[in-house]
GROMACS .gro file of C-alpha atoms in nm:
model
  482
    1MET     CA    1   0.379   3.091   2.108
    2THR     CA    2   0.548   3.229   1.804
    3ASP     CA    3   0.493   3.037   1.443
    4THR     CA    4   0.912   2.970   1.529
    5GLN     CA    5   0.819   2.871   1.864
    6LYS     CA    6   0.538   2.633   1.665
    7ALA     CA    7   0.791   2.498   1.410
    8SER     CA    8   1.022   2.391   1.666
    9LYS     CA    9   0.800   2.206   1.905
   10PHE     CA   10   0.642   2.019   1.617
   11MET     CA   11   0.945   1.844   1.404
   12ASN     CA   12   1.078   1.881   1.865
   13ASP     CA   13   0.810   1.645   1.949
   14PRO     CA   14   0.631   1.475   1.690
   15ASP     CA   15   0.232   1.388   1.776
   16LEU     CA   16   0.137   0.969   1.632
   17TYR     CA   17  -0.121   0.972   1.337
   18PHE     CA   18  -0.260   0.608   1.302
   19VAL     CA   19  -0.452   0.645   0.912
   20VAL     CA   20  -0.601   0.489   0.687
   21PRO     CA   21  -0.685   0.530   0.372
   22THR     CA   22  -1.054   0.393   0.289
   23HIS     CA   23  -1.280   0.401  -0.030
   24ARG     CA   24  -1.518   0.168   0.110
   25LEU     CA   25  -1.680   0.387   0.363
   26ARG     CA   26  -1.952   0.105   0.442
   27ASP     CA   27  -1.677  -0.109   0.598
   28VAL     CA   28  -1.422   0.114   0.786
   29SER     CA   29  -1.606   0.167   1.087
   30GLU     CA   30  -1.564  -0.253   1.228
   31THR     CA   31  -1.145  -0.141   1.109
   32ILE     CA   32  -1.111   0.119   1.335
   33HIS     CA   33  -1.283   0.018   1.577
   34ASP     CA   34  -1.049  -0.288   1.553
   35TYR     CA   35  -0.782  -0.052   1.577
   36ASP     CA   36  -0.913   0.177   1.857
   37GLU     CA   37  -0.938  -0.208   2.063
   38HIS     CA   38  -0.613  -0.268   2.017
   39PHE     CA   39  -0.431   0.050   2.098
   40TRP     CA   40  -0.614   0.064   2.414
   41ARG     CA   41  -0.534  -0.298   2.520
   42ASN     CA   42  -0.185  -0.152   2.470
   43GLY     CA   43  -0.188   0.149   2.599
   44HIS     CA   44  -0.219   0.380   2.319
   45SER     CA   45  -0.429   0.614   2.203
   46PRO     CA   46  -0.323   0.776   1.851
   47GLN     CA   47  -0.484   1.052   1.706
   48MET     CA   48  -0.635   0.735   1.462
   49ILE     CA   49  -0.785   0.973   1.052
   50VAL     CA   50  -1.031   0.806   0.844
   51PHE     CA   51  -0.902   0.928   0.477
   52ASP     CA   52  -1.222   0.872   0.258
   53ASP     CA   53  -1.233   0.821  -0.106
   54SER     CA   54  -1.607   0.750  -0.155
   55THR     CA   55  -1.756   0.992  -0.401
   56PRO     CA   56  -2.098   1.214  -0.214
   57THR     CA   57  -2.348   0.942  -0.311
   58ASN     CA   58  -2.162   0.725  -0.043
   59VAL     CA   59  -2.083   0.925   0.268
   60GLU     CA   60  -2.450   0.999   0.275
   61LYS     CA   61  -2.561   0.652   0.298
   62TYR     CA   62  -2.245   0.534   0.539
   63PHE     CA   63  -2.074   0.826   0.680
   64THR     CA   64  -2.339   0.776   1.002
   65ASN     CA   65  -2.225   0.430   1.063
   66LEU     CA   66  -1.851   0.637   1.108
   67GLU     CA   67  -1.969   0.909   1.294
   68GLN     CA   68  -2.152   0.704   1.589
   69LEU     CA   69  -1.889   0.523   1.627
   70LYS     CA   70  -1.760   0.535   1.974
   71THR     CA   71  -1.363   0.555   2.104
   72ARG     CA   72  -1.146   0.589   2.282
   73SER     CA   73  -0.858   0.785   2.106
   74ASP     CA   74  -0.951   1.074   1.874
   75LEU     CA   75  -1.164   1.043   1.562
   76PHE     CA   76  -1.139   1.241   1.246
   77TYR     CA   77  -1.227   1.237   0.939
   78VAL     CA   78  -1.103   1.377   0.591
   79GLY     CA   79  -1.369   1.343   0.362
   80PRO     CA   80  -1.489   1.472   0.050
   81ARG     CA   81  -1.582   1.789   0.142
   82GLN     CA   82  -1.303   1.867   0.319
   83LYS     CA   83  -1.119   1.756   0.065
   84GLU     CA   84  -1.281   1.968  -0.123
   85GLU     CA   85  -1.144   2.219   0.030
   86PHE     CA   86  -0.806   2.172   0.140
   87LEU     CA   87  -0.722   2.142  -0.228
   88GLY     CA   88  -0.942   2.462  -0.247
   89TYR     CA   89  -0.662   2.596  -0.011
   90LEU     CA   90  -0.353   2.448  -0.219
   91ASN     CA   91  -0.501   2.702  -0.573
   92SER     CA   92  -0.475   3.027  -0.320
   93ARG     CA   93  -0.131   3.001  -0.226
   94LEU     CA   94   0.013   2.848  -0.504
   95ARG     CA   95  -0.181   3.124  -0.730
   96ASN     CA   96  -0.156   2.953  -1.107
   97ASN     CA   97  -0.441   2.856  -1.309
   98ARG     CA   98  -0.250   2.612  -1.506
   99LEU     CA   99  -0.114   2.455  -1.175
  100GLU     CA  100  -0.505   2.297  -1.121
  101PRO     CA  101  -0.609   2.053  -1.327
  102LEU     CA  102  -0.241   1.956  -1.195
  103VAL     CA  103  -0.271   1.902  -0.801
  104LYS     CA  104  -0.644   1.828  -0.872
  105ASN     CA  105  -0.440   1.433  -0.999
  106LEU     CA  106  -0.194   1.475  -0.725
  107PHE     CA  107  -0.444   1.410  -0.500
  108ARG     CA  108  -0.714   1.244  -0.675
  109PRO     CA  109  -0.901   0.988  -0.562
  110SER     CA  110  -0.623   0.632  -0.646
  111TYR     CA  111  -0.432   0.466  -0.419
  112GLY     CA  112  -0.196   0.706  -0.439
  113GLY     CA  113  -0.389   0.976  -0.449
  114ASN     CA  114  -0.535   0.896  -0.123
  115ARG     CA  115  -0.219   0.787   0.017
  116ASN     CA  116  -0.086   1.186  -0.066
  117TYR     CA  117  -0.332   1.316   0.185
  118THR     CA  118  -0.223   1.118   0.448
  119LEU     CA  119   0.136   1.266   0.365
  120MET     CA  120   0.022   1.647   0.389
  121TYR     CA  121  -0.165   1.561   0.735
  122SER     CA  122   0.097   1.395   0.957
  123LEU     CA  123   0.381   1.617   0.793
  124GLY     CA  124   0.571   1.717   1.137
  125GLY     CA  125   0.490   1.360   1.356
  126LEU     CA  126   0.496   0.986   1.264
  127MET     CA  127   0.244   0.801   1.081
  128VAL     CA  128   0.125   0.484   1.111
  129SER     CA  129  -0.098   0.381   0.775
  130SER     CA  130  -0.342   0.018   0.764
  131ASP     CA  131  -0.543  -0.089   0.393
  132ASP     CA  132  -0.917  -0.094   0.548
  133ASP     CA  133  -0.847  -0.452   0.527
  134MET     CA  134  -0.599  -0.544   0.754
  135ARG     CA  135  -0.634  -0.601   1.088
  136PRO     CA  136  -0.454  -0.591   1.370
  137PHE     CA  137  -0.398  -0.964   1.452
  138ALA     CA  138  -0.224  -1.259   1.183
  139LEU     CA  139  -0.231  -1.590   1.183
  140MET     CA  140  -0.015  -1.769   1.304
  141GLU     CA  141   0.088  -2.164   1.298
  142ASP     CA  142   0.008  -2.343   1.579
  143SER     CA  143   0.363  -2.521   1.656
  144PRO     CA  144   0.625  -2.258   1.502
  145GLU     CA  145   0.954  -2.269   1.285
  146SER     CA  146   1.339  -2.200   1.396
  147LEU     CA  147   1.429  -2.003   1.114
  148GLU     CA  148   1.780  -2.060   0.961
  149SER     CA  149   2.054  -1.751   0.987
  150ASP     CA  150   1.939  -1.545   0.763
  151GLU     CA  151   1.536  -1.643   0.715
  152ILE     CA  152   1.381  -1.378   0.835
  153SER     CA  153   1.051  -1.476   0.739
  154ARG     CA  154   0.860  -1.810   0.608
  155GLY     CA  155   0.459  -1.810   0.552
  156ARG     CA  156   0.217  -2.104   0.372
  157LEU     CA  157  -0.052  -2.162   0.223
  158HIS     CA  158  -0.341  -2.339   0.458
  159LYS     CA  159  -0.725  -2.426   0.360
  160VAL     CA  160  -0.909  -2.207   0.544
  161GLY     CA  161  -1.119  -2.399   0.783
  162LYS     CA  162  -0.804  -2.613   0.825
  163ASN     CA  163  -0.694  -2.613   1.157
  164GLY     CA  164  -0.250  -2.613   1.143
  165TYR     CA  165  -0.326  -2.166   1.328
  166ALA     CA  166  -0.443  -1.987   1.541
  167ARG     CA  167  -0.524  -1.579   1.592
  168LYS     CA  168  -0.222  -1.407   1.718
  169SER     CA  169  -0.208  -1.040   1.854
  170PHE     CA  170   0.087  -0.760   1.845
  171ASP     CA  171   0.195  -0.458   2.028
  172ILE     CA  172   0.130  -0.290   1.723
  173MET     CA  173   0.254   0.092   1.786
  174SER     CA  174   0.512  -0.055   1.992
  175ALA     CA  175   0.673  -0.260   1.763
  176PHE     CA  176   0.660   0.076   1.514
  177SER     CA  177   0.727   0.320   1.765
  178ASP     CA  178   1.058   0.102   1.863
  179VAL     CA  179   1.191   0.213   1.504
  180LEU     CA  180   1.043   0.490   1.326
  181GLY     CA  181   1.256   0.870   1.324
  182LYS     CA  182   1.576   0.690   1.457
  183ARG     CA  183   1.883   0.600   1.436
  184VAL     CA  184   1.989   0.188   1.399
  185SER     CA  185   2.234   0.267   1.673
  186ASP     CA  186   1.944   0.306   1.915
  187ILE     CA  187   1.700   0.062   1.797
  188PRO     CA  188   1.683  -0.255   1.978
  189GLU     CA  189   1.947  -0.434   1.925
  190ASN     CA  190   1.724  -0.833   1.881
  191TYR     CA  191   1.682  -0.716   1.526
  192GLU     CA  192   1.903  -0.847   1.186
  193GLN     CA  193   2.057  -0.582   1.031
  194GLY     CA  194   2.103  -0.658   0.655
  195ASP     CA  195   2.145  -0.467   0.279
  196PHE     CA  196   1.785  -0.572   0.097
  197LEU     CA  197   1.555  -0.880   0.190
  198LEU     CA  198   1.478  -1.137  -0.093
  199ASP     CA  199   1.130  -1.320  -0.156
  200THR     CA  200   1.140  -1.648  -0.221
  201ALA     CA  201   0.800  -1.581  -0.379
  202MET     CA  202   0.908  -1.256  -0.559
  203GLU     CA  203   1.138  -1.100  -0.888
  204LEU     CA  204   1.265  -0.864  -0.664
  205GLU     CA  205   1.290  -0.529  -0.817
  206THR     CA  206   0.891  -0.547  -0.960
  207ASN     CA  207   0.814  -0.748  -0.628
  208ALA     CA  208   0.560  -0.935  -0.925
  209THR     CA  209   0.547  -1.348  -0.858
  210ASN     CA  210   0.741  -1.601  -0.951
  211GLY     CA  211   0.460  -1.777  -0.954
  212LEU     CA  212   0.206  -1.952  -0.784
  213THR     CA  213   0.380  -2.034  -0.416
  214GLU     CA  214   0.322  -2.254  -0.184
  215ASP     CA  215   0.555  -2.159   0.067
  216ASN     CA  216   0.762  -1.892   0.095
  217THR     CA  217   1.061  -1.755   0.286
  218MET     CA  218   1.243  -1.357   0.319
  219VAL     CA  219   1.618  -1.472   0.303
  220LEU     CA  220   1.863  -1.094   0.396
  221GLN     CA  221   2.100  -1.019   0.217
  222ARG     CA  222   2.443  -0.992   0.511
  223GLY     CA  223   2.581  -0.629   0.450
  224ARG     CA  224   2.678  -0.369   0.611
  225VAL     CA  225   2.401  -0.076   0.762
  226ASP     CA  226   2.557   0.241   0.879
  227ASP     CA  227   2.493   0.309   1.271
  228ASN     CA  228   2.377   0.640   1.202
  229ALA     CA  229   2.129   0.579   0.941
  230VAL     CA  230   1.751   0.702   1.053
  231VAL     CA  231   1.436   0.514   1.019
  232LYS     CA  232   1.245   0.662   0.802
  233MET     CA  233   0.993   0.311   0.633
  234ALA     CA  234   0.879   0.056   0.824
  235GLN     CA  235   0.639  -0.180   0.852
  236THR     CA  236   0.477  -0.525   0.950
  237PHE     CA  237   0.480  -0.891   0.840
  238ARG     CA  238   0.177  -0.991   0.699
  239SER     CA  239  -0.105  -1.296   0.665
  240GLY     CA  240  -0.407  -1.378   0.447
  241THR     CA  241  -0.275  -1.228   0.151
  242ASN     CA  242   0.116  -1.216   0.158
  243ASP     CA  243   0.089  -0.874  -0.049
  244ILE     CA  244   0.036  -1.119  -0.358
  245ASP     CA  245  -0.041  -1.103  -0.690
  246ALA     CA  246  -0.364  -1.085  -0.826
  247ILE     CA  247  -0.288  -1.349  -1.138
  248ASP     CA  248  -0.216  -1.569  -0.856
  249PHE     CA  249  -0.517  -1.517  -0.733
  250VAL     CA  250  -0.631  -1.669  -1.066
  251ASP     CA  251  -0.354  -1.938  -0.977
  252MET     CA  252  -0.513  -2.046  -0.683
  253PHE     CA  253  -0.893  -2.006  -0.879
  254LEU     CA  254  -0.733  -2.207  -1.112
  255ASN     CA  255  -0.562  -2.520  -0.956
  256ASP     CA  256  -0.857  -2.572  -0.719
  257ASP     CA  257  -1.126  -2.770  -0.865
  258GLU     CA  258  -1.397  -2.680  -0.648
  259GLN     CA  259  -1.307  -2.282  -0.620
  260VAL     CA  260  -1.704  -2.192  -0.820
  261SER     CA  261  -1.549  -1.820  -0.781
  262PRO     CA  262  -1.188  -1.626  -0.911
  263ASP     CA  263  -1.274  -1.336  -0.602
  264ASP     CA  264  -1.303  -1.683  -0.351
  265LEU     CA  265  -1.026  -1.692  -0.101
  266ASN     CA  266  -0.981  -2.022  -0.088
  267ASP     CA  267  -0.649  -2.083   0.037
  268LEU     CA  268  -0.467  -1.823   0.370
  269TYR     CA  269  -0.129  -1.723   0.441
  270VAL     CA  270   0.021  -1.812   0.749
  271LEU     CA  271   0.341  -1.761   0.900
  272VAL     CA  272   0.570  -1.982   1.024
  273ASN     CA  273   0.751  -1.776   1.259
  274PHE     CA  274   0.940  -1.426   1.154
  275ARG     CA  275   1.193  -1.166   1.322
  276PRO     CA  276   1.279  -0.806   1.282
  277VAL     CA  277   1.515  -0.651   1.008
  278VAL     CA  278   1.702  -0.279   0.889
  279THR     CA  279   1.757  -0.310   0.530
  280ASN     CA  280   1.936  -0.040   0.318
  281LYS     CA  281   1.613  -0.098   0.108
  282ASN     CA  282   1.368  -0.225   0.135
  283TRP     CA  283   1.237  -0.366  -0.293
  284ARG     CA  284   0.917  -0.563  -0.048
  285MET     CA  285   0.796  -0.291   0.069
  286ASP     CA  286   0.432  -0.274   0.167
  287CYS     CA  287   0.244   0.051   0.241
  288GLY     CA  288  -0.065  -0.182   0.315
  289VAL     CA  289   0.110  -0.221   0.671
  290ALA     CA  290   0.362   0.056   0.713
  291GLY     CA  291   0.465   0.341   0.907
  292TYR     CA  292   0.705   0.614   0.843
  293ASP     CA  293   0.810   0.920   1.033
  294ASN     CA  294   0.731   1.186   0.846
  295THR     CA  295   0.910   1.492   1.088
  296PHE     CA  296   1.082   1.674   0.730
  297GLY     CA  297   0.788   1.530   0.447
  298LEU     CA  298   0.789   1.222   0.281
  299PRO     CA  299   0.812   1.246  -0.189
  300PRO     CA  300   0.473   1.209  -0.288
  301PHE     CA  301   0.303   0.845  -0.392
  302PHE     CA  302   0.267   0.786  -0.717
  303PRO     CA  303  -0.051   0.958  -0.779
  304THR     CA  304  -0.173   0.591  -0.955
  305ARG     CA  305  -0.471   0.395  -1.027
  306LEU     CA  306  -0.261   0.138  -1.123
  307ARG     CA  307  -0.195  -0.057  -0.812
  308PHE     CA  308   0.220   0.080  -0.767
  309GLU     CA  309   0.188   0.385  -0.554
  310ASP     CA  310   0.407   0.291  -0.342
  311TYR     CA  311   0.670   0.182  -0.567
  312ILE     CA  312   0.886   0.550  -0.554
  313TYR     CA  313   0.926   0.457  -0.225
  314ARG     CA  314   1.158   0.143  -0.301
  315LEU     CA  315   1.309   0.397  -0.508
  316TRP     CA  316   1.414   0.669  -0.259
  317ILE     CA  317   1.584   0.489  -0.005
  318GLN     CA  318   1.891   0.322  -0.129
  319GLN     CA  319   1.958   0.656  -0.087
  320GLU     CA  320   2.242   0.751   0.234
  321GLY     CA  321   2.155   0.775   0.527
  322ILE     CA  322   1.790   0.651   0.561
  323VAL     CA  323   1.721   0.281   0.560
  324ALA     CA  324   1.365   0.042   0.610
  325ALA     CA  325   1.266  -0.187   0.871
  326HIS     CA  326   1.024  -0.507   0.912
  327VAL     CA  327   0.971  -0.477   1.308
  328ASP     CA  328   0.857  -0.778   1.535
  329ALA     CA  329   0.501  -0.797   1.486
  330ALA     CA  330   0.202  -0.924   1.212
  331GLN     CA  331  -0.105  -0.844   1.088
  332HIS     CA  332  -0.372  -0.996   0.887
  333HIS     CA  333  -0.511  -0.935   0.509
  334THR     CA  334  -0.913  -0.999   0.486
  335LYS     CA  335  -0.945  -0.927   0.102
  336SER     CA  336  -1.308  -0.716   0.104
  337ASN     CA  337  -1.384  -0.771  -0.194
  338TYR     CA  338  -1.645  -0.488  -0.165
  339MET     CA  339  -1.640  -0.264  -0.439
  340ARG     CA  340  -1.258  -0.439  -0.536
  341ASN     CA  341  -1.206  -0.437  -0.984
  342PRO     CA  342  -1.333  -0.780  -1.130
  343PRO     CA  343  -0.976  -1.051  -1.162
  344ALA     CA  344  -0.858  -0.972  -1.508
  345SER     CA  345  -0.897  -0.568  -1.452
  346GLU     CA  346  -0.617  -0.619  -1.117
  347VAL     CA  347  -0.373  -0.875  -1.342
  348LEU     CA  348  -0.380  -0.601  -1.681
  349ASN     CA  349  -0.314  -0.337  -1.332
  350GLU     CA  350  -0.045  -0.491  -1.234
  351GLU     CA  351   0.117  -0.624  -1.579
  352ILE     CA  352   0.149  -0.233  -1.663
  353ALA     CA  353   0.256  -0.142  -1.353
  354ASN     CA  354   0.525  -0.377  -1.380
  355LEU     CA  355   0.625  -0.242  -1.703
  356LEU     CA  356   0.647   0.107  -1.587
  357LYS     CA  357   0.871  -0.082  -1.228
  358ARG     CA  358   1.149  -0.139  -1.435
  359LYS     CA  359   1.178   0.125  -1.740
  360ILE     CA  360   1.140   0.415  -1.386
  361LYS     CA  361   1.440   0.229  -1.161
  362SER     CA  362   1.629   0.182  -1.533
  363SER     CA  363   1.629   0.514  -1.628
  364LEU     CA  364   1.621   0.659  -1.254
  365THR     CA  365   1.864   0.971  -1.207
  366SER     CA  366   1.921   1.106  -0.854
  367VAL     CA  367   1.685   1.098  -0.533
  368ASP     CA  368   1.645   1.354  -0.312
  369GLU     CA  369   1.458   1.407   0.008
  370LEU     CA  370   1.144   1.486  -0.129
  371GLY     CA  371   1.108   1.336  -0.447
  372ILE     CA  372   1.341   1.116  -0.710
  373SER     CA  373   1.422   1.202  -1.124
  374PHE     CA  374   1.417   0.944  -1.401
  375ASP     CA  375   1.413   1.031  -1.737
  376TYR     CA  376   1.169   0.743  -1.872
  377THR     CA  377   0.876   0.956  -2.116
  378GLY     CA  378   0.657   0.682  -2.134
  379GLU     CA  379   0.730   0.497  -2.459
  380VAL     CA  380   0.640   0.154  -2.468
  381THR     CA  381   0.791  -0.083  -2.772
  382ALA     CA  382   0.577  -0.375  -3.003
  383GLN     CA  383   0.817  -0.602  -2.732
  384ASP     CA  384   0.726  -0.493  -2.431
  385ALA     CA  385   0.321  -0.542  -2.579
  386GLU     CA  386   0.459  -0.836  -2.740
  387GLU     CA  387   0.540  -1.028  -2.342
  388ILE     CA  388   0.260  -0.884  -2.212
  389LEU     CA  389  -0.004  -1.082  -2.401
  390GLU     CA  390   0.269  -1.402  -2.451
  391LYS     CA  391   0.216  -1.402  -2.039
  392ILE     CA  392  -0.170  -1.330  -2.048
  393THR     CA  393  -0.220  -1.536  -2.370
  394SER     CA  394  -0.130  -1.893  -2.155
  395LEU     CA  395  -0.337  -1.742  -1.879
  396HIS     CA  396  -0.572  -1.714  -2.127
  397ARG     CA  397  -0.539  -2.105  -2.275
  398ARG     CA  398  -0.506  -2.190  -1.949
  399ALA     CA  399  -0.809  -2.079  -1.765
  400LEU     CA  400  -1.047  -2.298  -2.108
  401LEU     CA  401  -0.866  -2.598  -2.055
  402ALA     CA  402  -0.974  -2.560  -1.673
  403ALA     CA  403  -1.348  -2.510  -1.819
  404HIS     CA  404  -1.279  -2.834  -1.997
  405SER     CA  405  -1.204  -3.038  -1.725
  406ALA     CA  406  -1.452  -2.870  -1.432
  407LYS     CA  407  -1.633  -3.072  -1.326
  408SER     CA  408  -1.931  -2.863  -1.188
  409GLN     CA  409  -2.154  -2.620  -1.439
  410ASP     CA  410  -2.090  -2.311  -1.171
  411ARG     CA  411  -1.711  -2.328  -1.217
  412ILE     CA  412  -1.713  -2.414  -1.565
  413ASP     CA  413  -1.965  -2.110  -1.643
  414ALA     CA  414  -1.718  -1.895  -1.385
  415LEU     CA  415  -1.355  -1.994  -1.619
  416ARG     CA  416  -1.490  -1.939  -1.912
  417LEU     CA  417  -1.691  -1.616  -1.776
  418PHE     CA  418  -1.261  -1.499  -1.674
  419ALA     CA  419  -1.156  -1.619  -1.970
  420ALA     CA  420  -1.426  -1.368  -2.185
  421ASN     CA  421  -1.281  -1.075  -1.939
  422LEU     CA  422  -0.991  -1.155  -1.927
  423GLU     CA  423  -0.990  -1.112  -2.377
  424LYS     CA  424  -1.163  -0.805  -2.347
  425ALA     CA  425  -0.963  -0.679  -2.079
  426PHE     CA  426  -0.630  -0.689  -2.274
  427TYR     CA  427  -0.870  -0.618  -2.551
  428GLY     CA  428  -0.917  -0.955  -2.761
  429PHE     CA  429  -0.513  -0.996  -2.792
  430GLU     CA  430  -0.433  -0.787  -3.086
  431PRO     CA  431  -0.173  -0.646  -3.047
  432ASP     CA  432  -0.137  -0.350  -3.221
  433PHE     CA  433  -0.427  -0.254  -3.097
  434PHE     CA  434  -0.376  -0.327  -2.721
  435GLN     CA  435   0.023  -0.190  -2.757
  436HIS     CA  436  -0.176   0.130  -2.866
  437ASN     CA  437  -0.370   0.160  -2.551
  438LEU     CA  438  -0.090   0.081  -2.334
  439LEU     CA  439   0.148   0.341  -2.460
  440ARG     CA  440  -0.185   0.560  -2.417
  441ILE     CA  441  -0.179   0.443  -2.062
  442VAL     CA  442   0.119   0.456  -1.973
  443ASP     CA  443   0.231   0.805  -2.169
  444ASP     CA  444  -0.092   0.939  -1.878
  445ALA     CA  445   0.034   0.809  -1.602
  446ILE     CA  446   0.459   0.888  -1.659
  447GLY     CA  447   0.373   1.238  -1.743
  448VAL     CA  448   0.146   1.280  -1.391
  449ILE     CA  449   0.366   1.154  -1.250
  450ARG     CA  450   0.648   1.319  -1.377
  451ALA     CA  451   0.477   1.670  -1.283
  452SER     CA  452   0.331   1.606  -0.984
  453ILE     CA  453   0.703   1.464  -0.801
  454GLU     CA  454   0.870   1.845  -0.943
  455LEU     CA  455   0.568   2.057  -0.759
  456TRP     CA  456   0.512   1.783  -0.390
  457PRO     CA  457   0.802   2.026  -0.247
  458THR     CA  458   0.641   2.309  -0.358
  459LEU     CA  459   0.299   2.197  -0.171
  460VAL     CA  460   0.497   2.038   0.192
  461GLU     CA  461   0.580   2.401   0.214
  462ILE     CA  462   0.248   2.514   0.211
  463CYS     CA  463   0.125   2.251   0.380
  464TYR     CA  464   0.294   2.231   0.716
  465PHE     CA  465   0.385   2.567   0.780
  466GLN     CA  466  -0.016   2.607   0.726
  467LYS     CA  467  -0.082   2.292   1.005
  468VAL     CA  468   0.145   2.539   1.202
  469ARG     CA  469  -0.096   2.760   1.188
  470ASN     CA  470  -0.405   2.659   1.112
  471GLY     CA  471  -0.452   2.273   1.114
  472LEU     CA  472  -0.587   2.180   0.834
  473PRO     CA  473  -0.917   2.037   0.766
  474MET     CA  474  -1.131   1.746   0.887
  475LEU     CA  475  -1.379   1.684   1.087
  476ARG     CA  476  -1.388   1.543   1.474
  477LEU     CA  477  -1.623   1.209   1.467
  478SER     CA  478  -1.454   1.139   1.783
  479GLU     CA  479  -1.247   1.246   2.079
  480LEU     CA  480  -1.021   1.063   2.350
  481GLY     CA  481  -1.163   0.866   2.669
  482ARG     CA  482  -1.529   0.971   2.497
   0.00000   0.00000   0.00000
């Protein structure tokens, strides 16, 4: 078979991939086991690939758990050695030593870097991605309520262990297969259609929280959807946390007199009801439970540790001819605290990410098949810093006030520790010092993001032909039916 024939087959008969990006190799075996069983029960056998950001030391400690796992679907592993080989191949093709640091940054251990490996390895196919702390079921209320005409989903917080909700499983892969890569005219008729979804608990364009609420609703903003538009990305609904901000977990902690650690999850987000929808825009994109039509390549995730790697897709999806979907299924977020940053650090990361979202969105100049362009170059004003500090110092005062009124010494100690960590994370709340460090962080992040987007199309072309000819470096762990 010639390269041209291989390429034709590559595009006309796309493979189906299920990928799990992780940095918690210790726990990922359970994730793979649960999804593998779920796929088998529903008659699916996608190619499963674990993309591991673990250090070599942790690979040595925990890889055996994954290696010995018996799966019904083919299972592959892309870890430090395979990634090193992959980067070596890219650099050998680029033949430019000055680009090597940029390539390394684009695929560095980070929220976006690991996801960029998933895009390269699934080129030419359909990719469904779940984070390592997701599970193939959802928590639903025992007595679902009917949705209003423009409501797409509704959910509310429940105390852990209380009655009133139960697990419910959905055929996740069929739900994605119904829409990914298909024209709107060919997707199931039960899909609602509109311009975008408005979450009553979230600010629209940054997806930042409006403050902790006990319940939320996603409401469809009506608008015409082109029948010929193609669904390029989709996602399930989810229970557990509903993709809320770190600051919401802090609010839960401050509001619960019985909670003694901000890391504990004493409130669970439970779905009341939902229904599928296709939209022109998707400001509510949740890459932890997403699927992608990667037949012809997709834009890179922002290579960042700031947890806004998917924001590029919220801007990219707005171009003519492509749409997003929320499918007729839901998954559950278990919120693993293993190897998770302290809450104060997560709050800082999210505040910086929200600032960057606003700056990038307001300076967007163009969108094309494999990326976006924007004019923002990393400036941070004194007002930018002051607005963040005003919000966080208010949170700091609330924590100290809660400590003053707390009844148990454990809760008092936890609240005071959180307040101290918050002050430390935000550079002592000193305006000039905070602005100086904020500028440094933002300038570094924006420089990497802009350069990465520019280089990405070249890397997609290199990986596409190498994948057709010889495949990309990965280790087979389990064969279908073994």
